[in-house]
mmCIF file of C-alpha atoms and ligand atoms in Angstrom:
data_model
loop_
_atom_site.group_PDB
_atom_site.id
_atom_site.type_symbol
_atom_site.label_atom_id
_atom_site.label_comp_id
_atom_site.label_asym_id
_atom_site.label_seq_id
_atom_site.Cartn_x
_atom_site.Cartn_y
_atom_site.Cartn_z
ATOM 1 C CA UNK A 1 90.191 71.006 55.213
ATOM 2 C CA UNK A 2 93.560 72.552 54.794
ATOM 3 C CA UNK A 3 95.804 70.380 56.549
ATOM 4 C CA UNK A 4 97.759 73.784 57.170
ATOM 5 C CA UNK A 5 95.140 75.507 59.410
ATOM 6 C CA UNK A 6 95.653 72.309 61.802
ATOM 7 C CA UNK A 7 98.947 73.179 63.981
ATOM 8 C CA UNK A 8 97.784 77.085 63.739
ATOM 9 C CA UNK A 9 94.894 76.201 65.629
ATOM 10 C CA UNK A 10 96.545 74.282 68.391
ATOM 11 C CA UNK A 11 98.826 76.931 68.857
ATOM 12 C CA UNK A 12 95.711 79.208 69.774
ATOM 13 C CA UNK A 13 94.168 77.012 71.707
ATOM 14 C CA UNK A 14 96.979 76.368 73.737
ATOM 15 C CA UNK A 15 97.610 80.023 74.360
ATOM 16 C CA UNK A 16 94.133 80.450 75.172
ATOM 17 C CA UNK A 17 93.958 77.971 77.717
ATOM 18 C CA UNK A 18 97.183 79.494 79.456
ATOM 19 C CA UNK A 19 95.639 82.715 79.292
ATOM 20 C CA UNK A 20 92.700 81.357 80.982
ATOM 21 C CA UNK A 21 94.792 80.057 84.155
ATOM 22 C CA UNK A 22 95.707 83.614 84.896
ATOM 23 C CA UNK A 23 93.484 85.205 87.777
ATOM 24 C CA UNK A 24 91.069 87.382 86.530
ATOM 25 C CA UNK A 25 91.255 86.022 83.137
ATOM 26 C CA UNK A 26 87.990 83.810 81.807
ATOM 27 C CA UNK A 27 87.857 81.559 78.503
ATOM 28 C CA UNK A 28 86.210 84.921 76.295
ATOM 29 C CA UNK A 29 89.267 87.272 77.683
ATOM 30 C CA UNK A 30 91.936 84.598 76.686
ATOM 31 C CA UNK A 31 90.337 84.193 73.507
ATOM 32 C CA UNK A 32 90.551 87.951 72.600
ATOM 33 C CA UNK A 33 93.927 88.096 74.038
ATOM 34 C CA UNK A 34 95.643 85.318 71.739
ATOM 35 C CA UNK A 35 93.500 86.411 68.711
ATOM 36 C CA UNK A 36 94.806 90.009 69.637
ATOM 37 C CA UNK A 37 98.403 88.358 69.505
ATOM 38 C CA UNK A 38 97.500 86.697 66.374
ATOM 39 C CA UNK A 39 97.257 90.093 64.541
ATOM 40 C CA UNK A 40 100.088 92.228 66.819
ATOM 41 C CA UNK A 41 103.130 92.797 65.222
ATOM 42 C CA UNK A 42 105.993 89.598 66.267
ATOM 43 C CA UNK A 43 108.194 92.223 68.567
ATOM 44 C CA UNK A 44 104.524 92.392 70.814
ATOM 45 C CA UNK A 45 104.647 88.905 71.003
ATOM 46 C CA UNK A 46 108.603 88.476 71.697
ATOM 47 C CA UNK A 47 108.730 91.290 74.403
ATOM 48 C CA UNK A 48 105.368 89.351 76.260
ATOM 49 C CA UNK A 49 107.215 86.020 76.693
ATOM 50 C CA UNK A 50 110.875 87.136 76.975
ATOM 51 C CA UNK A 51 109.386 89.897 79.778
ATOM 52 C CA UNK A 52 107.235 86.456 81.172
ATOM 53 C CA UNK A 53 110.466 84.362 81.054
ATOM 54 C CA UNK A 54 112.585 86.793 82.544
ATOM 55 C CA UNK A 55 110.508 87.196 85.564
ATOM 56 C CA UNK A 56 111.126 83.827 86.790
ATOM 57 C CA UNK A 57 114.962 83.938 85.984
ATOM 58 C CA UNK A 58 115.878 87.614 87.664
ATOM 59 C CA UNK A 59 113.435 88.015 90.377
ATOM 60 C CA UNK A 60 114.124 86.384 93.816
ATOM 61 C CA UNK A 61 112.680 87.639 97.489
ATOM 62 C CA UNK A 62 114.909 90.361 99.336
ATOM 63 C CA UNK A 63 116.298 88.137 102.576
ATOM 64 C CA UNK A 64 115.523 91.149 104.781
ATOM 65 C CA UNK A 65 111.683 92.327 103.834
ATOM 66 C CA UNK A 66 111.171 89.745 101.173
ATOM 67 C CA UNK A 67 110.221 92.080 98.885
ATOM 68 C CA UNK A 68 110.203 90.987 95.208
ATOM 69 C CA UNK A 69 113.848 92.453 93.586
ATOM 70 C CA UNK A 70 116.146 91.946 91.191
ATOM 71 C CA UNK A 71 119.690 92.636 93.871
ATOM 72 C CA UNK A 72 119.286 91.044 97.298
ATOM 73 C CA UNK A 73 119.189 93.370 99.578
ATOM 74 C CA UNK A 74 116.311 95.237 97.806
ATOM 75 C CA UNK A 75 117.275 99.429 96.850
ATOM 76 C CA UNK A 76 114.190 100.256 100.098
ATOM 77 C CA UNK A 77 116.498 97.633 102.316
ATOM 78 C CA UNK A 78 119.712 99.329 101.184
ATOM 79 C CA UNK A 79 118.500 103.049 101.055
ATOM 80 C CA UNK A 80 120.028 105.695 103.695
ATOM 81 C CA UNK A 81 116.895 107.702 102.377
ATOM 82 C CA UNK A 82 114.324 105.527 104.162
ATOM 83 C CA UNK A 83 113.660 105.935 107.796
ATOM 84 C CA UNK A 84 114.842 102.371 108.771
ATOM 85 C CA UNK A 85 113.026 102.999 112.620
ATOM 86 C CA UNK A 86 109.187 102.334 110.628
ATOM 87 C CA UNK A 87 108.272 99.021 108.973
ATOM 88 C CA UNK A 88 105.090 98.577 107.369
ATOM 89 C CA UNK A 89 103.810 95.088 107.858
ATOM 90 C CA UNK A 90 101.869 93.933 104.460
ATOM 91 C CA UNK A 91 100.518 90.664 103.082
ATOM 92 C CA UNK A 92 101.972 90.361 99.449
ATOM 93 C CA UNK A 93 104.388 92.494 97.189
ATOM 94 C CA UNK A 94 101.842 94.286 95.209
ATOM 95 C CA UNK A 95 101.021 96.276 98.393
ATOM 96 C CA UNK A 96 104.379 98.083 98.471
ATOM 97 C CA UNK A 97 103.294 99.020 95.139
ATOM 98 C CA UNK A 98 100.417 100.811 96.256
ATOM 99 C CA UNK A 99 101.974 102.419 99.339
ATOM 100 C CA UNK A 100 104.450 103.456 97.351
ATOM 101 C CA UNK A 101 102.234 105.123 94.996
ATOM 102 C CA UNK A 102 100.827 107.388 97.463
ATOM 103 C CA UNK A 103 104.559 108.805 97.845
ATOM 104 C CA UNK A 104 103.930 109.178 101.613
ATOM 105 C CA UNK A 105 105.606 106.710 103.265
ATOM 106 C CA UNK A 106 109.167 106.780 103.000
ATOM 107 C CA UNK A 107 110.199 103.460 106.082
ATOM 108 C CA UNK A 108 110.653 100.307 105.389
ATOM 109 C CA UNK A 109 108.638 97.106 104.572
ATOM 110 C CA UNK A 110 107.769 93.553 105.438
ATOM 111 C CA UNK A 111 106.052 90.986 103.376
ATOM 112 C CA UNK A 112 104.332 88.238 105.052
ATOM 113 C CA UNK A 113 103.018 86.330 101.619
ATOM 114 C CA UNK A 114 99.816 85.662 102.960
ATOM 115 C CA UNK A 115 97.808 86.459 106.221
ATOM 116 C CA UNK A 116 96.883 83.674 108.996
ATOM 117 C CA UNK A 117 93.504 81.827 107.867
ATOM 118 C CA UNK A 118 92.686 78.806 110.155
ATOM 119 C CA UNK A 119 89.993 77.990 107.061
ATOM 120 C CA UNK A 120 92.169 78.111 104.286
ATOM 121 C CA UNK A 121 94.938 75.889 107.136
ATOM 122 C CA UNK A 122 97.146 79.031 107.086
ATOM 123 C CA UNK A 123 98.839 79.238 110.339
ATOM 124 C CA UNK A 124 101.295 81.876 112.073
ATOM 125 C CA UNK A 125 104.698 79.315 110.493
ATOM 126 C CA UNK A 126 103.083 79.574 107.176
ATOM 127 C CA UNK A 127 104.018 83.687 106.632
ATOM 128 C CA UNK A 128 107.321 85.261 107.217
ATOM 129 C CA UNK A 129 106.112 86.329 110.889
ATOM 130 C CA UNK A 130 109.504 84.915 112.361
ATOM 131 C CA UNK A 131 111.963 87.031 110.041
ATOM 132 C CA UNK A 132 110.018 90.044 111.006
ATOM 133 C CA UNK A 133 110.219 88.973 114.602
ATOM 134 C CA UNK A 134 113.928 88.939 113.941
ATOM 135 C CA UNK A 135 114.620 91.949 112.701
ATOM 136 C CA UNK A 136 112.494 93.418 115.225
ATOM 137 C CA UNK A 137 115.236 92.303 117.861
ATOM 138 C CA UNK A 138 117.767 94.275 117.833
ATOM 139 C CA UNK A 139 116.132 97.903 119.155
ATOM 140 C CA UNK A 140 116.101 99.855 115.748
ATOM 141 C CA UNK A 141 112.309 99.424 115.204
ATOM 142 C CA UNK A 142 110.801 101.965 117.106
ATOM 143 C CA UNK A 143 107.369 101.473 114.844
ATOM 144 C CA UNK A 144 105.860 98.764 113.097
ATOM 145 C CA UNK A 145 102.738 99.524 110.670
ATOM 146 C CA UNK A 146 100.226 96.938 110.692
ATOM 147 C CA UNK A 147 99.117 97.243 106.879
ATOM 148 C CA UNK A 148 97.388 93.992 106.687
ATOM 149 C CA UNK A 149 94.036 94.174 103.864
ATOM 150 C CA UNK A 150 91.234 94.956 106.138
ATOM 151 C CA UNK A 151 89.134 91.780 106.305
ATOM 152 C CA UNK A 152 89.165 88.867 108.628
ATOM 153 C CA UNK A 153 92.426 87.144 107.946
ATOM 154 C CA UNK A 154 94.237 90.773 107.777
ATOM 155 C CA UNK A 155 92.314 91.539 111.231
ATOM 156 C CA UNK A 156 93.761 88.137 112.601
ATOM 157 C CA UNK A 157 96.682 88.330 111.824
ATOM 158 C CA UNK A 158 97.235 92.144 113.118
ATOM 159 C CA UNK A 159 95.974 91.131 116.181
ATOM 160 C CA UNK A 160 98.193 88.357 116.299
ATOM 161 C CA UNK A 161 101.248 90.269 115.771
ATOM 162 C CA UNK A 162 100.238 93.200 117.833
ATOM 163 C CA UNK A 163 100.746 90.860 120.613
ATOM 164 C CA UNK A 164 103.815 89.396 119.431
ATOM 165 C CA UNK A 165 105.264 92.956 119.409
ATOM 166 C CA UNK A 166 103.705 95.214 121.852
ATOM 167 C CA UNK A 167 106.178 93.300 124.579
ATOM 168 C CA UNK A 168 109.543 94.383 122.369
ATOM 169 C CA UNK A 169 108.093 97.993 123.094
ATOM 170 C CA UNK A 170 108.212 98.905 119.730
ATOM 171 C CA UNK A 171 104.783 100.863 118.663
ATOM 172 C CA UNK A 172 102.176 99.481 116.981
ATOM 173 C CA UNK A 173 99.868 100.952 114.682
ATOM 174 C CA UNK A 174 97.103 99.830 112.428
ATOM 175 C CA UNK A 175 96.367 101.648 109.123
ATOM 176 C CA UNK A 176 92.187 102.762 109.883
ATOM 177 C CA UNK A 177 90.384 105.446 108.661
ATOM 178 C CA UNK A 178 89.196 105.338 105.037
ATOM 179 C CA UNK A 179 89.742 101.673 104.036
ATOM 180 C CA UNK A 180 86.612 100.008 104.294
ATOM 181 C CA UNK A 181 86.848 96.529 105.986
ATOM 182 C CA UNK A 182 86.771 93.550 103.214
ATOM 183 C CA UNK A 183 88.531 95.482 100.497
ATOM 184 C CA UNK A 184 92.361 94.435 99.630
ATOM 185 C CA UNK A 185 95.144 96.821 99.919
ATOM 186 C CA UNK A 186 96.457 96.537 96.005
ATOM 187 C CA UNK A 187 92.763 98.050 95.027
ATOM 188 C CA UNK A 188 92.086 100.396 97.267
ATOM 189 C CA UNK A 189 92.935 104.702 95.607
ATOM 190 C CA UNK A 190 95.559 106.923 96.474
ATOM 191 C CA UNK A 191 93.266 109.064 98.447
ATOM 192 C CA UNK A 192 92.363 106.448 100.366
ATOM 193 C CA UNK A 193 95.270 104.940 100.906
ATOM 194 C CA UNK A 194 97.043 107.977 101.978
ATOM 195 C CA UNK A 195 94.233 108.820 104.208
ATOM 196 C CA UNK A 196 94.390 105.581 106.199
ATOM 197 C CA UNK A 197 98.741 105.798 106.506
ATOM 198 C CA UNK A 198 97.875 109.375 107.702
ATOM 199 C CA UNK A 199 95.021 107.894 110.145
ATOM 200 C CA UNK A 200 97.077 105.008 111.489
ATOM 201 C CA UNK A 201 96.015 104.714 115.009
ATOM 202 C CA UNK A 202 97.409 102.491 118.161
ATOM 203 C CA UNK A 203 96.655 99.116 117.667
HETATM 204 ZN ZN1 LIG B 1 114.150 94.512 101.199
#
């Protein structure tokens, strides 16, 4: 055996097997992937990991909505061209992606990074509930979106912030119609998505 061929083939391996930690990504896809690599021209290959490295290095969490961003506060924090009297409450980053997509919204956000799950030993100090109850204090807020993904841990934790709020008499509003319950927020359409912003109801 060429002696050659040995180092080559750790390299793949290795690539494969850090391709298959990624979510969604099983031993088959990370094999294609680094074979796919393999044959790509080197700039493919040198944008992927510098773009990979540079995500770690630039991007921190906004202090206000803990957003992902690159300049603390984030450009929705520090926009005049947001209503800053609406937050929308959501669980991770990716679904201010898809709210913004639907180009209907135009308040501001919170990210929780997570949702409360008493199974998984996620309780209410575990999210960023406190920083929203923060900003919520000093009378600006006049509505709060409750755009938690519509299963049970979303559910719970709406509920549980809906009562955490309603007493600041800020109004509180649940994003309904359209979304059916056990889906995640960063898969559901545009259609759908705008449907249920347009449907909020009183929560
Ligand atoms: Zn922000």
């Amino acid at each position: 055996m060429d002696q050659g061929l040995i180092p080559a083939a750790e390299a793949i391996n290795k690539l494969i097997q850090e391709f298959n930690k990624l979510p969604g990504i099983g031993p088959k896809s990370a094999q294609r992937l680094a074979f796919y690599l393999l044959r790509a021209p080197e700039e493919q290959s040198k944008l992927l990991a510098e773009s990979i490295f540079s995500l770690k290095q630039k991007i921190s969490l906004c202090s206000t909505c803990f957003n992902v961003t690159e300049s603390d506060p984030c450009p929705i924090c520090r926009s005049d061209k947001r209503d800053h009297s609406q937050i929308c409450i959501v669980e991770q980053p990716q679904d201010i992606l898809a709210l913004e997509h639907t180009g209907i919204y135009s308040g501001l956000y919170h990210v929780l990074h997570g949702a409360i799950s008493p199974t998984e030993g996620i309780g209410t100090e575990d999210i960023r509930i406190k920083e929203l109850l923060n900003r919520l204090q000093d009378g600006s807020v006049k509505e709060v979106i409750l755009a938690t993904n519509p299963n049970l841990e979303g559910e719970q934790t709406a509920m549980y912030l809906s009562r955490q709020i309603s007493p600041l008499s800020i109004k509180v509003t649940r994003l309904a119609r359209g979304l059916p319950f056990g889906t995640e927020l960063e898969y559901a359409d545009d259609v759908t998505l705008t449907r249920a912003i347009e449907g909020r109801q009183e929560f």
